[in-house]
Amino acid sequence: GNVWVLNSQGGSEGGRVVEFSSSGTYLSQFGSSGKGNGQLGWAFGLAISGGHLYVSEFSNSRVQEFSSTGEYIRQFDEKGSGNGKSNAPYGIASDPTTGNLFVTDIGNDNVQEFSPEGSFIATFGSAGSGAGQFSDPKGVAVGSTGIIYVADTANERVQEWVLP
């Protein structure tokens, strides 16, 4: 029932995850601005899976995993192109059934799926404006039935995906 807020801006107040109670009372925070383990750059996505928090970082081109108390666990989705790599990860969402994570990559115009442990599973989408193609995909959400919704920003649409 607690609410987690990602302060994505850089500088002395940025790079933090802040926890509030369901009534809005401040409870805790962790993180700082930077590039090291546990530090956050321009981070735009926050997801919760299995009691852990996952933050997708645009500027540091990675996803970091934290415990609910803010302890750094690991990072994955390294910089680049190809399976398990991103040039600019942006949005992140957790599948409520499997716990798998879906990360939008605006640099490679695709979405990648990872296990909660950070293992690469699949990629879908490619650059373009046709069906199944993306241009600047930012937001992602996963419904309880496994349907994935992707905000295809530059194409001004939302695409719906059903994975096998």
Coordinates of C-alpha atoms in Angstrom, one line a residue:
G1 CA 0.0 0.0 0.0
N2 CA 3.0 2.4 0.1
V3 CA 3.7 4.8 -2.8
W4 CA 7.1 5.0 -4.4
V5 CA 8.1 8.2 -6.3
L6 CA 11.1 8.5 -8.6
N7 CA 12.8 11.9 -8.6
S8 CA 14.5 11.7 -11.9
Q9 CA 16.1 15.1 -12.2
G10 CA 19.9 15.5 -11.8
G11 CA 21.6 17.7 -9.2
S12 CA 21.7 17.5 -5.5
E13 CA 18.0 16.7 -5.1
G14 CA 17.8 14.2 -8.0
G15 CA 18.5 10.6 -8.4
R16 CA 16.3 9.4 -5.5
V17 CA 13.5 7.1 -4.8
V18 CA 11.2 8.3 -2.1
E19 CA 8.7 6.2 -0.2
F20 CA 5.4 7.5 1.2
S21 CA 2.6 5.8 3.1
S22 CA -0.8 5.4 1.4
S23 CA -1.9 8.4 3.4
G24 CA 1.0 10.5 2.1
T25 CA 3.4 10.4 5.1
Y26 CA 7.1 10.5 4.2
L27 CA 8.7 7.2 5.2
S28 CA 12.1 6.9 3.6
Q29 CA 14.3 7.6 0.6
F30 CA 17.4 6.2 -1.1
G31 CA 19.8 6.9 -3.9
S32 CA 21.8 9.9 -5.1
S33 CA 22.7 11.5 -8.4
G34 CA 25.6 9.8 -10.2
K35 CA 26.8 6.9 -12.3
G36 CA 28.0 4.4 -9.7
N37 CA 26.2 1.3 -8.4
G38 CA 23.1 2.5 -6.5
Q39 CA 23.3 6.0 -7.9
L40 CA 20.8 7.3 -10.5
G41 CA 21.2 9.4 -13.6
W42 CA 18.2 10.6 -15.6
A43 CA 15.9 7.9 -14.5
F44 CA 12.4 7.8 -15.9
G45 CA 11.0 4.4 -15.1
L46 CA 10.1 2.7 -11.8
A47 CA 8.6 -0.8 -11.4
I48 CA 8.0 -3.1 -8.5
S49 CA 8.3 -6.9 -8.9
G50 CA 8.6 -9.5 -6.1
G51 CA 9.1 -6.8 -3.5
H52 CA 12.1 -5.3 -5.3
L53 CA 12.3 -1.9 -7.1
Y54 CA 13.6 -1.6 -10.6
V55 CA 14.7 1.8 -12.0
S56 CA 15.4 2.3 -15.7
E57 CA 18.0 5.0 -16.4
F58 CA 18.0 6.9 -19.6
S59 CA 21.4 8.6 -19.1
N60 CA 23.3 5.7 -17.6
S61 CA 21.7 3.2 -20.1
R62 CA 20.9 0.5 -17.5
V63 CA 18.3 -0.9 -15.2
Q64 CA 19.2 -1.1 -11.5
E65 CA 17.5 -3.4 -9.0
F66 CA 17.0 -2.4 -5.3
S67 CA 15.5 -4.0 -2.2
S68 CA 12.5 -2.3 -0.7
T69 CA 14.9 -0.8 1.9
G70 CA 17.0 0.8 -0.9
E71 CA 19.9 -1.7 -0.9
Y72 CA 21.6 -2.0 -4.3
I73 CA 21.3 -5.5 -5.7
R74 CA 22.4 -5.5 -9.3
Q75 CA 22.2 -3.8 -12.7
F76 CA 21.4 -5.2 -16.1
D77 CA 20.4 -4.0 -19.6
E78 CA 23.8 -2.7 -20.5
K79 CA 24.5 0.0 -23.1
G80 CA 24.5 -1.0 -26.7
S81 CA 22.2 -2.7 -29.2
G82 CA 21.2 -6.3 -29.5
N83 CA 19.8 -8.7 -27.1
G84 CA 19.9 -7.5 -23.5
K85 CA 21.3 -4.1 -24.4
S86 CA 19.7 -0.6 -24.7
N87 CA 20.9 2.8 -25.9
A88 CA 18.3 4.8 -23.9
P89 CA 16.0 2.7 -21.6
Y90 CA 13.1 4.8 -20.6
G91 CA 9.9 3.1 -19.3
I92 CA 9.7 -0.1 -17.3
A93 CA 6.7 -2.2 -16.2
S94 CA 6.3 -5.5 -14.4
D95 CA 4.0 -8.3 -15.6
P96 CA 1.8 -8.9 -12.5
T97 CA 1.6 -12.7 -13.4
T98 CA 5.2 -13.6 -14.1
G99 CA 7.1 -10.7 -12.5
N100 CA 9.0 -10.3 -15.8
L101 CA 10.1 -6.7 -16.7
F102 CA 9.4 -4.9 -19.9
V103 CA 11.8 -2.0 -20.7
T104 CA 11.3 0.5 -23.6
D105 CA 14.4 1.6 -25.4
I106 CA 14.1 4.9 -27.3
G107 CA 17.6 4.5 -28.7
N108 CA 16.9 1.2 -30.4
D109 CA 13.1 1.7 -30.9
N110 CA 12.1 -1.6 -29.2
V111 CA 11.0 -3.2 -26.0
Q112 CA 13.0 -5.8 -24.2
E113 CA 11.7 -8.4 -21.7
F114 CA 13.9 -9.5 -18.7
S115 CA 13.4 -11.9 -15.9
P116 CA 13.3 -10.3 -12.4
E117 CA 16.9 -11.5 -12.0
G118 CA 17.9 -9.5 -15.1
S119 CA 18.2 -12.3 -17.6
F120 CA 17.3 -11.3 -21.2
I121 CA 14.2 -13.1 -22.5
A122 CA 13.0 -11.4 -25.7
T123 CA 12.8 -8.2 -27.8
F124 CA 9.9 -7.0 -29.8
G125 CA 9.3 -4.1 -32.2
S126 CA 11.7 -2.3 -34.5
A127 CA 12.2 1.2 -35.9
G128 CA 9.5 2.7 -38.1
S129 CA 5.9 3.8 -38.3
G130 CA 4.1 0.6 -39.4
A131 CA 2.3 -1.9 -37.2
G132 CA 4.7 -3.5 -34.8
Q133 CA 7.2 -0.6 -35.2
F134 CA 8.2 2.2 -32.8
S135 CA 9.6 5.6 -32.9
D136 CA 10.6 6.9 -29.5
P137 CA 8.7 4.3 -27.3
K138 CA 8.5 5.7 -23.8
G139 CA 5.7 4.3 -21.6
V140 CA 4.9 0.7 -21.1
A141 CA 2.2 -1.0 -19.0
V142 CA 1.3 -4.7 -18.6
G143 CA -2.3 -5.7 -17.9
S144 CA -3.4 -8.5 -15.6
T145 CA -4.2 -10.6 -18.7
G146 CA -0.6 -10.2 -20.1
I147 CA -1.4 -7.6 -22.7
I148 CA 1.4 -5.1 -23.1
Y149 CA 0.7 -1.5 -24.0
V150 CA 3.5 0.7 -25.4
A151 CA 3.3 4.5 -25.8
D152 CA 4.8 4.9 -29.2
T153 CA 5.5 8.6 -28.7
A154 CA 6.8 10.0 -32.0
N155 CA 4.2 8.0 -33.9
E156 CA 1.5 9.5 -31.6
R157 CA -0.2 6.2 -30.7
V158 CA -0.4 3.4 -28.2
Q159 CA 0.3 -0.1 -29.5
E160 CA -1.0 -3.3 -27.9
W161 CA 1.0 -6.5 -27.8
V162 CA 0.2 -10.0 -26.9
L163 CA 3.2 -12.2 -26.4
P164 CA 3.1 -16.0 -27.0

